[in-house]
Amino acid sequence: MDEVRFAVSILQQEAHALTLLARGLTTTFCEIVDRLYNVKGRIAVTGMGKSGHVARKVAATLASTGSPAYFIHPGEASHGDLGMLASDDAVLAFSNSGNTAELSDIILYAARRDIPLIGVTRNADSLLGKNAAHLLLLPLVPEADPLDCAPTTSTTLQMALGDALALTLMRRRGCSPEEFHRWHPGGSLGRKLMTVREIMHTGEELPLLPASSLMPEVLMLMTGKGFGVAGILEKKRLVGIITDGDLRRHMGPSLMDKKAKQVMHPDPIVVSEDTLAVTALRIMQENKITSLFVTGEGKPVGILNVHDCLRAGVE
């Protein structure tokens, strides 16, 4: 129990520090967002030690949310990697003390070339604090480490500020789910953001017939296309659907003499091409159906089967 209480106290200290950080944000944050939003090049994110690990993560988060960014190691920068830093870039530097020796070359390089420098530190009187065009000050709180030595609370604050900057920039850019998917095509994020357009069947695969078609044609179509459904058209618009259930409900001696319009279920459930595949799968599950027509302006452009979603890893 002592260890649990100790762990809880660590989390409470860091949570308290985050609350202080949130309360202390000023319009300077908005100025920094404006500056980064208008950067014509990329955002070079840097830091040394634990702050460097934070910087790597922040650079990745910025890039994955629509703000082109890269990490530049301050030690390597002093040995040639400063050539990565272009005149139309901006620098976002993390340093708790603000006086990290390895950062000095990047700081001075940016100052000499009028490259915007945004500093994240708790020391406004430091080398970073004095040379930064814009400064985000961390609250003066001790590290959660009982010795007040190991970077803990300070890196939590840096990470949170990096997230706040990246997501505010993402919001400013009006990033859409489609754009986010383009940057995350793999893994669970890619599957979560996959659209119906990416996995639907199109063209000759679509089981479509005019409303005037006789039921023998409908049955042949349903069997031949393999979806177990038929879309019924009037003036190229989808006006109904015939499923195995509709066939059973109309089963009788006169079924083969009927036209598709007499058997179809009107106003079928449809989705658009831009619908997320996970949403389409949920619609099929909730309505206990196995296929969905995809329409645009009332006209069928595709069909999606529940198995298409499952094969694509959508769940």
CSV table of C-alpha atoms in Angstrom, one decimal, residues 119-264:
chain,number,residue,atom,x,y,z
A,119,GLY,CA,11.4,28.4,-26.5
A,120,VAL,CA,9.8,26.1,-23.9
A,121,THR,CA,11.5,26.5,-20.5
A,122,ARG,CA,10.9,27.5,-16.9
A,123,ASN,CA,13.8,30.0,-16.9
A,124,ALA,CA,13.1,33.3,-18.8
A,125,ASP,CA,16.6,34.6,-17.9
A,126,SER,CA,18.3,31.6,-19.6
A,127,LEU,CA,20.1,31.6,-23.0
A,128,LEU,CA,17.0,30.1,-24.5
A,129,GLY,CA,14.7,32.5,-22.7
A,130,LYS,CA,16.6,35.6,-23.8
A,131,ASN,CA,17.0,34.6,-27.4
A,132,ALA,CA,13.5,33.2,-28.1
A,133,ALA,CA,11.2,35.3,-30.2
A,134,HIS,CA,8.3,33.7,-28.3
A,135,LEU,CA,8.5,32.0,-24.9
A,136,LEU,CA,6.3,29.5,-23.2
A,137,LEU,CA,7.2,29.4,-19.6
A,138,LEU,CA,6.7,26.3,-17.5
A,139,PRO,CA,5.5,26.8,-13.9
A,140,LEU,CA,8.1,26.7,-11.2
A,141,VAL,CA,7.3,23.4,-9.6
A,142,PRO,CA,9.7,20.7,-8.4
A,143,GLU,CA,10.2,17.4,-10.2
A,144,ALA,CA,8.0,14.5,-8.9
A,145,ASP,CA,11.3,12.7,-8.1
A,146,PRO,CA,11.8,13.0,-4.3
A,147,LEU,CA,15.4,14.1,-5.0
A,148,ASP,CA,14.1,16.8,-7.4
A,149,CYS,CA,16.6,15.6,-10.0
A,150,ALA,CA,15.1,13.2,-12.5
A,151,PRO,CA,13.1,15.0,-15.3
A,152,THR,CA,9.6,13.9,-14.5
A,153,THR,CA,7.1,16.8,-14.0
A,154,SER,CA,9.0,19.0,-16.3
A,155,THR,CA,8.8,16.5,-19.2
A,156,THR,CA,5.2,15.9,-18.5
A,157,LEU,CA,4.6,19.7,-18.9
A,158,GLN,CA,6.6,19.8,-22.1
A,159,MET,CA,4.8,16.9,-23.6
A,160,ALA,CA,1.4,18.4,-22.8
A,161,LEU,CA,2.4,21.8,-24.2
A,162,GLY,CA,3.6,20.1,-27.4
A,163,ASP,CA,0.2,18.3,-27.7
A,164,ALA,CA,-1.6,21.5,-27.1
A,165,LEU,CA,0.4,23.3,-29.9
A,166,ALA,CA,0.0,20.4,-32.4
A,167,LEU,CA,-3.7,20.0,-31.8
A,168,THR,CA,-4.4,23.7,-31.9
A,169,LEU,CA,-2.6,23.9,-35.2
A,170,MET,CA,-4.5,20.9,-36.4
A,171,ARG,CA,-7.8,22.7,-35.5
A,172,ARG,CA,-6.6,25.9,-37.2
A,173,ARG,CA,-5.8,24.0,-40.4
A,174,GLY,CA,-9.3,22.4,-40.3
A,175,CYS,CA,-7.8,18.9,-40.7
A,176,SER,CA,-10.5,16.5,-42.0
A,177,PRO,CA,-10.7,12.7,-41.2
A,178,GLU,CA,-9.7,12.0,-44.8
A,179,GLU,CA,-6.5,14.0,-44.5
A,180,PHE,CA,-5.7,12.4,-41.1
A,181,HIS,CA,-6.2,9.0,-42.8
A,182,ARG,CA,-3.8,9.9,-45.6
A,183,TRP,CA,-1.1,10.4,-42.9
A,184,HIS,CA,-2.0,7.3,-41.0
A,185,PRO,CA,-2.8,4.6,-43.7
A,186,GLY,CA,-1.5,1.7,-41.6
A,187,GLY,CA,-2.4,0.1,-38.3
A,188,SER,CA,-5.6,0.6,-36.3
A,189,LEU,CA,-5.8,4.3,-37.0
A,190,GLY,CA,-5.8,3.6,-40.8
A,191,ARG,CA,-8.6,1.0,-40.4
A,192,LYS,CA,-10.6,3.3,-38.1
A,193,LEU,CA,-10.4,6.1,-40.7
A,194,MET,CA,-11.0,4.0,-43.8
A,195,THR,CA,-13.9,5.2,-45.9
A,196,VAL,CA,-16.5,3.2,-47.7
A,197,ARG,CA,-15.0,4.4,-51.0
A,198,GLU,CA,-11.8,2.4,-50.4
A,199,ILE,CA,-13.4,-1.0,-50.1
A,200,MET,CA,-16.8,-0.8,-51.9
A,201,HIS,CA,-17.6,-2.7,-55.1
A,202,THR,CA,-18.3,-0.7,-58.2
A,203,GLY,CA,-19.1,-0.8,-61.9
A,204,GLU,CA,-20.2,-4.2,-63.3
A,205,GLU,CA,-20.1,-5.7,-59.9
A,206,LEU,CA,-23.3,-3.8,-58.8
A,207,PRO,CA,-26.5,-5.9,-58.7
A,208,LEU,CA,-28.9,-3.4,-60.4
A,209,LEU,CA,-32.1,-3.8,-62.4
A,210,PRO,CA,-34.9,-1.6,-63.6
A,211,ALA,CA,-38.1,-1.6,-61.5
A,212,SER,CA,-39.9,-3.1,-64.5
A,213,SER,CA,-37.8,-6.3,-64.5
A,214,LEU,CA,-39.6,-9.6,-63.9
A,215,MET,CA,-38.6,-11.7,-60.9
A,216,PRO,CA,-36.8,-14.4,-62.8
A,217,GLU,CA,-34.3,-11.7,-63.9
A,218,VAL,CA,-34.0,-10.5,-60.3
A,219,LEU,CA,-33.3,-14.0,-59.0
A,220,MET,CA,-30.6,-14.6,-61.7
A,221,LEU,CA,-29.0,-11.3,-60.8
A,222,MET,CA,-29.0,-11.9,-57.1
A,223,THR,CA,-27.5,-15.4,-57.6
A,224,GLY,CA,-24.9,-14.2,-60.2
A,225,LYS,CA,-23.6,-11.2,-58.4
A,226,GLY,CA,-23.2,-13.0,-55.0
A,227,PHE,CA,-24.5,-10.2,-52.7
A,228,GLY,CA,-27.8,-11.7,-52.0
A,229,VAL,CA,-29.5,-8.4,-52.8
A,230,ALA,CA,-30.7,-6.5,-55.9
A,231,GLY,CA,-30.9,-2.7,-56.2
A,232,ILE,CA,-34.0,-1.5,-58.1
A,233,LEU,CA,-33.7,1.5,-60.3
A,234,GLU,CA,-36.1,4.1,-61.7
A,235,LYS,CA,-34.5,6.8,-64.0
A,236,LYS,CA,-31.1,5.6,-62.7
A,237,ARG,CA,-32.0,6.4,-59.1
A,238,LEU,CA,-32.1,3.7,-56.4
A,239,VAL,CA,-35.7,3.4,-55.4
A,240,GLY,CA,-35.7,0.0,-53.6
A,241,ILE,CA,-33.9,-3.1,-52.7
A,242,ILE,CA,-34.8,-6.8,-52.9
A,243,THR,CA,-33.3,-9.2,-50.3
A,244,ASP,CA,-33.6,-12.8,-49.5
A,245,GLY,CA,-36.1,-11.8,-46.8
A,246,ASP,CA,-38.3,-10.0,-49.4
A,247,LEU,CA,-38.3,-13.2,-51.5
A,248,ARG,CA,-39.5,-15.2,-48.5
A,249,ARG,CA,-42.2,-12.7,-47.7
A,250,HIS,CA,-43.6,-12.8,-51.2
A,251,MET,CA,-43.1,-16.6,-51.8
A,252,GLY,CA,-46.1,-18.1,-53.6
A,253,PRO,CA,-47.2,-19.3,-57.0
A,254,SER,CA,-47.4,-15.8,-58.5
A,255,LEU,CA,-43.9,-14.7,-57.4
A,256,MET,CA,-42.3,-15.3,-60.8
A,257,ASP,CA,-45.0,-13.2,-62.5
A,258,LYS,CA,-44.4,-10.1,-60.5
A,259,LYS,CA,-42.2,-7.2,-61.3
A,260,ALA,CA,-39.3,-6.1,-59.2
A,261,LYS,CA,-41.3,-2.9,-58.1
A,262,GLN,CA,-44.0,-5.1,-56.6
A,263,VAL,CA,-41.6,-7.1,-54.4
A,264,MET,CA,-38.9,-4.5,-53.5
